[in-house]
Amino acid sequence: MKWWRTTVSTLAIAVSVSNIPSTINVDQEFSADINLDCTTCGTSYLRGVFFYPETSYDYLGFTLNNGNEWINLSSSNCGSYYKIESGGFEGKLNFKFDAEKPTGPYYFRILRYTPS
């Protein structure tokens, strides 16, 4: 009997966020623990966003980027978000709500972008 050994290669990317405050004030900055599990990734850009529970596409909020600038841009300008040169990332990132938006219950998530 012969056994053939094969290796299946898949690209798995996981982004997780933890240690988020359960409530924040409109003018409050906060940090969260971020883990980007992707050892084979090239350049990535990370952005934290708030969104209404009823939608998953109308994002708001600011992310502090590598240049110590608060960024609140559309996904078409992802080059200004927090940049990860290559591979994974584990650390704290800083975020804040957009004070010009209405208060209420929001969800929070981390989005990962790649250069086009």
C-alpha atoms as one frame of an Amber mdcrd trajectory, in Angstrom:
protein
   0.000   0.000   0.000   1.338   3.450  -0.908   0.451   6.615   0.903   0.638
   9.863  -0.966   1.226  12.946   1.013  -0.377  16.123  -0.253  -0.416  19.603
   1.138  -3.351  21.868   0.601  -2.518  25.523   0.696  -5.242  28.003   1.449
  -5.058  31.675   2.163  -6.739  32.221   5.505  -7.081  35.706   6.900  -8.570
  36.453  10.281  -8.966  39.850  11.912 -10.112  39.980  15.503 -10.678  42.782
  17.974 -10.887  42.576  21.762 -10.927  44.790  24.840 -13.428  47.248  23.389
 -15.278  49.407  25.937 -18.947  48.450  26.222 -19.929  52.129  26.059 -18.087
  55.238  24.957 -18.830  58.948  25.046 -19.110  60.845  21.780 -15.799  62.651
  22.376 -13.944  59.665  23.865 -10.878  58.105  22.250 -10.272  54.431  23.003
  -7.825  51.686  22.156  -8.550  48.060  21.319  -6.410  44.965  20.873  -6.186
  43.957  17.213  -4.945  40.675  15.798  -4.449  40.254  12.049  -3.618  36.596
  11.439  -2.181  36.481   7.936   1.457  35.495   7.657   1.306  35.416   3.849
  -0.296  38.841   3.399   1.421  41.689   1.662   0.581  45.255   2.604  -2.667
  45.655   4.549  -4.529  48.695   5.838  -6.732  48.532   8.938  -9.669  50.740
   9.829 -12.061  50.629  12.770 -15.671  51.510  11.971 -18.967  52.027  13.764
 -22.219  51.122  12.030 -25.902  50.879  12.866 -27.207  47.424  13.777 -29.616
  47.594  10.813 -26.857  48.141   8.231 -23.397  46.843   7.559 -22.261  49.276
   4.891 -22.715  52.820   6.263 -19.489  53.232   8.248 -18.326  56.085  10.434
 -15.631  56.853  12.978 -11.936  57.695  13.079  -8.814  55.521  13.196  -5.413
  56.802  14.318  -2.935  55.914  11.560   0.843  55.362  11.624   1.432  59.093
  11.086  -0.517  59.951  14.269  -3.393  61.377  12.179  -7.086  60.720  12.792
  -8.469  59.318   9.534 -12.138  59.178   8.513 -12.166  58.440   4.792 -14.006
  56.249   2.344 -12.508  52.887   1.405 -11.299  54.327  -1.905  -8.574  56.155
   0.052  -7.358  53.198   2.104  -3.706  54.288   1.819  -4.292  56.668   4.738
  -5.500  53.973   7.152  -3.226  52.181   9.626  -0.627  50.446   7.460   0.758
  46.947   8.035   3.781  46.419   5.764   3.405  42.649   5.415   2.279  39.606
   7.335   0.261  39.683  10.513  -0.141  42.242  13.260  -0.841  42.065  16.966
  -1.153  45.252  18.979  -3.310  48.157  20.063  -4.947  50.628  17.701  -6.806
  53.814  18.622 -10.266  54.855  17.518 -12.940  57.464  18.176 -16.547  58.080
  17.228 -17.526  60.817  14.768 -19.008  63.470  17.088 -21.030  64.938  14.199
 -23.095  61.749  13.908 -26.131  60.893  16.053 -25.550  58.909  19.217 -27.182
  55.550  19.798 -26.449  51.843  19.637 -23.710  50.994  17.157 -21.680  47.938
  16.305 -17.913  48.165  15.885 -15.668  46.150  13.579 -12.224  46.190  12.026
 -11.953  46.294   8.245  -8.879  45.204   6.293  -8.040  46.712   2.917  -5.317
  45.962   0.378  -3.762  48.330  -2.158  -5.217  48.070  -5.645
